[in-house]
């Protein structure tokens, strides 16, 4: 019996791939959206999320010096004009009358609600309302009954659709696949599995790929390319990609990549063998 050690290292390049996939999104002073609202009812549970808020250095705060100034998001397309009452009641606002610059208002907001933090509540919709939220300010205290006629914070942008700025996470259970000591008779068809976990903010389809670090279908472990590892998932070739659905709100999805050793009709000399494989995914 001749023992042979075999080890594959895994390179995770998902960050680079995601960076390219997420490069483009709407650019404006605000990227504020309303998501997950039930537009078919009078009262729809809604989550609002702020993606981006950038201000120029000298942009003024429109309510600087007022006795009071409340800044908060609200839904556009209500049965009534926005009252800001829902968020005010839940404490989802900041007071901004003391800030001279809009950038200071932005900093105060992000300090209380870091970007991508959800604000949740019930809002009233018309059935044909667009999916849209804006940032508002008011120099009057919101109430349940009174129309305080809030003003749009300068630069706020309405989105009719969920933005394309997807957020996903990708985890590898192990960075190495250790086959250990292998008998020659056991090499061909020997298998190990690599667990990966993927989750995304929005429901989508993902496409998982795996290949060698030289962009080849097999990970070659010997110089003559006759000793190799094949990469698959659910019987499908990962070099060509495997498509899977992903559900929203960061529900964890686990997948198992099969690493199978193969030999093309010759005796593998004794020794230690290593190779590198790359695992990555893209989304629709």
GROMACS .gro file of C-alpha atoms in nm, residues 123-232:
model
  110
  123UNK     CA    1  -4.874   5.317   0.682
  124UNK     CA    2  -5.190   5.393   0.489
  125UNK     CA    3  -5.183   5.341   0.114
  126UNK     CA    4  -5.404   5.390  -0.182
  127UNK     CA    5  -5.435   5.063  -0.367
  128UNK     CA    6  -5.251   5.208  -0.669
  129UNK     CA    7  -4.985   5.385  -0.463
  130UNK     CA    8  -4.629   5.363  -0.592
  131UNK     CA    9  -4.361   5.200  -0.384
  132UNK     CA   10  -4.203   5.521  -0.274
  133UNK     CA   11  -4.071   5.696   0.035
  134UNK     CA   12  -3.916   6.036   0.088
  135UNK     CA   13  -3.741   6.224   0.366
  136UNK     CA   14  -3.949   6.504   0.520
  137UNK     CA   15  -3.911   6.780   0.776
  138UNK     CA   16  -4.164   6.976   0.976
  139UNK     CA   17  -4.144   7.274   1.209
  140UNK     CA   18  -4.467   7.160   1.371
  141UNK     CA   19  -4.511   6.866   1.604
  142UNK     CA   20  -4.686   6.579   1.422
  143UNK     CA   21  -5.025   6.473   1.556
  144UNK     CA   22  -5.275   6.206   1.460
  145UNK     CA   23  -5.540   6.458   1.353
  146UNK     CA   24  -5.374   6.773   1.218
  147UNK     CA   25  -5.226   6.833   0.875
  148UNK     CA   26  -4.884   6.979   0.952
  149UNK     CA   27  -4.794   7.011   0.581
  150UNK     CA   28  -4.442   6.867   0.603
  151UNK     CA   29  -4.184   6.971   0.345
  152UNK     CA   30  -3.956   6.743   0.147
  153UNK     CA   31  -3.598   6.758   0.265
  154UNK     CA   32  -3.398   6.904  -0.027
  155UNK     CA   33  -3.262   6.639  -0.261
  156UNK     CA   34  -3.481   6.355  -0.141
  157UNK     CA   35  -3.558   6.105  -0.417
  158UNK     CA   36  -3.859   5.883  -0.472
  159UNK     CA   37  -3.806   5.528  -0.593
  160UNK     CA   38  -4.088   5.344  -0.766
  161UNK     CA   39  -3.910   5.009  -0.752
  162UNK     CA   40  -3.677   4.826  -0.521
  163UNK     CA   41  -3.322   4.935  -0.609
  164UNK     CA   42  -3.070   4.702  -0.765
  165UNK     CA   43  -2.826   4.741  -0.478
  166UNK     CA   44  -2.852   4.385  -0.355
  167UNK     CA   45  -2.668   4.281  -0.040
  168UNK     CA   46  -2.553   3.921   0.007
  169UNK     CA   47  -2.330   3.732   0.245
  170UNK     CA   48  -2.121   3.424   0.169
  171UNK     CA   49  -1.954   3.191   0.416
  172UNK     CA   50  -1.730   2.888   0.379
  173UNK     CA   51  -1.733   2.627   0.654
  174UNK     CA   52  -1.376   2.519   0.572
  175UNK     CA   53  -1.096   2.677   0.375
  176UNK     CA   54  -0.926   2.344   0.308
  177UNK     CA   55  -1.044   2.004   0.191
  178UNK     CA   56  -0.822   1.745   0.358
  179UNK     CA   57  -0.826   1.401   0.199
  180UNK     CA   58  -0.544   1.282   0.422
  181UNK     CA   59  -0.363   0.954   0.353
  182UNK     CA   60  -0.517   0.774   0.056
  183UNK     CA   61  -0.451   0.423  -0.073
  184UNK     CA   62  -0.396   0.402  -0.449
  185UNK     CA   63  -0.700   0.178  -0.485
  186UNK     CA   64  -0.916   0.439  -0.309
  187UNK     CA   65  -0.817   0.748  -0.507
  188UNK     CA   66  -1.051   0.729  -0.804
  189UNK     CA   67  -1.395   0.848  -0.698
  190UNK     CA   68  -1.290   0.954  -0.346
  191UNK     CA   69  -1.520   1.239  -0.234
  192UNK     CA   70  -1.527   1.520   0.018
  193UNK     CA   71  -1.782   1.797   0.065
  194UNK     CA   72  -1.750   2.170   0.125
  195UNK     CA   73  -2.038   2.350   0.292
  196UNK     CA   74  -2.116   2.707   0.184
  197UNK     CA   75  -2.386   2.937   0.322
  198UNK     CA   76  -2.540   3.219   0.117
  199UNK     CA   77  -2.803   3.475   0.219
  200UNK     CA   78  -2.931   3.791   0.047
  201UNK     CA   79  -3.146   4.087   0.140
  202UNK     CA   80  -3.380   4.048  -0.159
  203UNK     CA   81  -3.517   3.732  -0.310
  204UNK     CA   82  -3.332   3.644  -0.628
  205UNK     CA   83  -3.170   3.365  -0.825
  206UNK     CA   84  -2.805   3.297  -0.763
  207UNK     CA   85  -2.558   3.115  -0.984
  208UNK     CA   86  -2.280   2.928  -0.804
  209UNK     CA   87  -1.954   2.849  -0.980
  210UNK     CA   88  -1.634   2.665  -0.891
  211UNK     CA   89  -1.313   2.617  -1.085
  212UNK     CA   90  -0.939   2.587  -1.047
  213UNK     CA   91  -0.732   2.896  -0.976
  214UNK     CA   92  -0.615   2.873  -1.338
  215UNK     CA   93  -0.979   2.902  -1.455
  216UNK     CA   94  -1.007   2.539  -1.559
  217UNK     CA   95  -1.292   2.296  -1.509
  218UNK     CA   96  -1.084   2.053  -1.302
  219UNK     CA   97  -0.831   2.119  -1.028
  220UNK     CA   98  -0.520   1.942  -1.155
  221UNK     CA   99  -0.309   1.792  -0.878
  222UNK     CA  100  -0.025   1.653  -1.089
  223UNK     CA  101   0.187   1.825  -1.352
  224UNK     CA  102   0.074   1.585  -1.623
  225UNK     CA  103  -0.294   1.668  -1.542
  226UNK     CA  104  -0.383   1.301  -1.497
  227UNK     CA  105  -0.457   1.336  -1.125
  228UNK     CA  106  -0.732   1.589  -1.061
  229UNK     CA  107  -1.042   1.688  -0.863
  230UNK     CA  108  -1.384   1.749  -1.016
  231UNK     CA  109  -1.624   2.004  -0.864
  232UNK     CA  110  -2.001   1.959  -0.867
   0.00000   0.00000   0.00000
